[in-house]
XYZ file of C-alpha atoms in Angstrom:
125
model
C 18.639 25.489 -4.394
C 20.003 22.190 -3.109
C 21.049 21.970 0.483
C 24.736 21.215 0.995
C 24.054 17.929 2.798
C 22.345 16.237 -0.154
C 25.468 14.766 -1.803
C 26.643 13.406 1.535
C 23.226 11.911 2.302
C 23.137 10.317 -1.136
C 26.587 8.786 -0.637
C 25.602 7.618 2.862
C 22.507 5.977 1.408
C 24.655 4.226 -1.209
C 27.059 2.960 1.465
C 24.162 1.677 3.574
C 22.633 -0.037 0.548
C 25.951 -1.756 -0.239
C 26.172 -2.944 3.365
C 22.638 -4.318 3.198
C 23.532 -6.101 -0.038
C 26.563 -7.697 1.643
C 24.405 -8.783 4.558
C 21.843 -10.360 2.210
C 24.599 -12.237 0.414
C 26.027 -13.458 3.728
C 22.594 -14.707 4.788
C 22.080 -16.506 1.478
C 25.533 -18.107 1.683
C 24.827 -19.315 5.218
C 21.397 -20.650 4.193
C 22.880 -22.546 1.257
C 25.564 -23.986 3.528
C 22.952 -25.102 6.060
C 20.760 -26.681 3.360
C 23.762 -28.469 1.820
C 24.646 -29.842 5.257
C 21.108 -31.122 5.744
C 21.190 -32.765 2.316
C 24.538 -34.368 3.146
C 22.993 -35.824 6.297
C 20.034 -37.167 4.302
C 22.337 -38.640 1.663
C 24.375 -40.443 4.309
C 21.224 -41.729 6.010
C 19.866 -43.024 2.711
C 23.152 -44.735 1.854
C 23.311 -46.387 5.262
C 19.697 -47.520 4.931
C 20.341 -48.997 1.466
C 23.807 -50.294 2.341
C 25.165 -48.905 -0.940
C 27.620 -46.021 -1.120
C 28.863 -46.446 -4.686
C 27.147 -43.741 -6.720
C 27.426 -45.703 -9.968
C 25.941 -48.877 -8.476
C 22.718 -49.840 -10.261
C 20.795 -50.064 -6.973
C 22.040 -46.735 -5.552
C 19.025 -44.960 -4.023
C 17.293 -42.524 -6.358
C 16.604 -40.125 -3.498
C 20.314 -40.021 -2.678
C 21.137 -39.275 -6.339
C 18.624 -36.431 -6.408
C 19.847 -35.088 -3.063
C 23.455 -35.192 -4.293
C 22.494 -33.258 -7.398
C 20.648 -30.661 -5.341
C 23.543 -30.383 -2.869
C 26.006 -29.908 -5.743
C 23.758 -27.217 -7.244
C 23.623 -25.450 -3.887
C 27.416 -25.556 -3.621
C 27.752 -24.122 -7.142
C 25.275 -21.370 -6.301
C 27.157 -20.696 -3.082
C 30.384 -20.365 -5.070
C 28.662 -17.832 -7.341
C 27.465 -15.929 -4.281
C 31.028 -15.772 -2.956
C 32.063 -14.133 -6.230
C 29.154 -11.692 -5.991
C 30.149 -10.954 -2.400
C 33.719 -10.135 -3.439
C 32.385 -7.742 -6.077
C 29.970 -6.211 -3.558
C 32.818 -5.691 -1.072
C 34.748 -3.849 -3.762
C 31.729 -1.664 -4.534
C 31.277 -0.966 -0.825
C 34.893 0.177 -0.578
C 34.375 2.507 -3.525
C 31.139 3.869 -2.039
C 32.847 4.475 1.315
C 35.687 6.318 -0.438
C 33.172 8.487 -2.320
C 31.354 9.217 0.940
C 34.610 10.249 2.568
C 35.411 12.583 -0.333
C 31.910 14.083 -0.221
C 32.180 14.666 3.527
C 35.569 16.353 3.101
C 34.190 18.563 0.323
C 31.188 19.526 2.437
C 33.426 20.292 5.391
C 35.714 22.413 3.233
C 32.769 24.234 1.657
C 31.170 24.971 5.011
C 34.465 26.366 6.330
C 34.785 28.547 3.223
C 31.222 29.809 3.728
C 31.939 30.620 7.388
C 35.099 32.497 6.436
C 33.279 34.293 3.620
C 30.342 35.335 5.803
C 32.696 36.453 8.573
C 34.649 38.746 6.276
C 31.448 40.176 4.784
C 30.035 41.067 8.179
C 33.302 42.782 9.087
C 33.084 44.905 5.939
C 29.434 45.728 6.443
C 29.477 46.220 10.169
């Protein structure tokens, strides 16, 4: 027979997992932002060194072009992560609501068991 706490523990585990997922997404977003900032710094340094800031100029530094492309890819990935984070927040809210319902059900069931066992002992004793 299952113990009454199992559904609540399962829901608590799901809530904790959703929170960990949000934390991982936040870390990835911050890492992408940091890397994009570093690339921006390198792009600016390369442009200053070459003296050319026009991207379409024939002598624009190749490294700066590649760094721009990588930075843009990071920003696109970061945008995707923001969307994933919004979805994960929604799932966390749902998991927290389910946990709350499971805790209320367990509380109600335990009260019913206490009342039921109390009335039985009065009849027997």
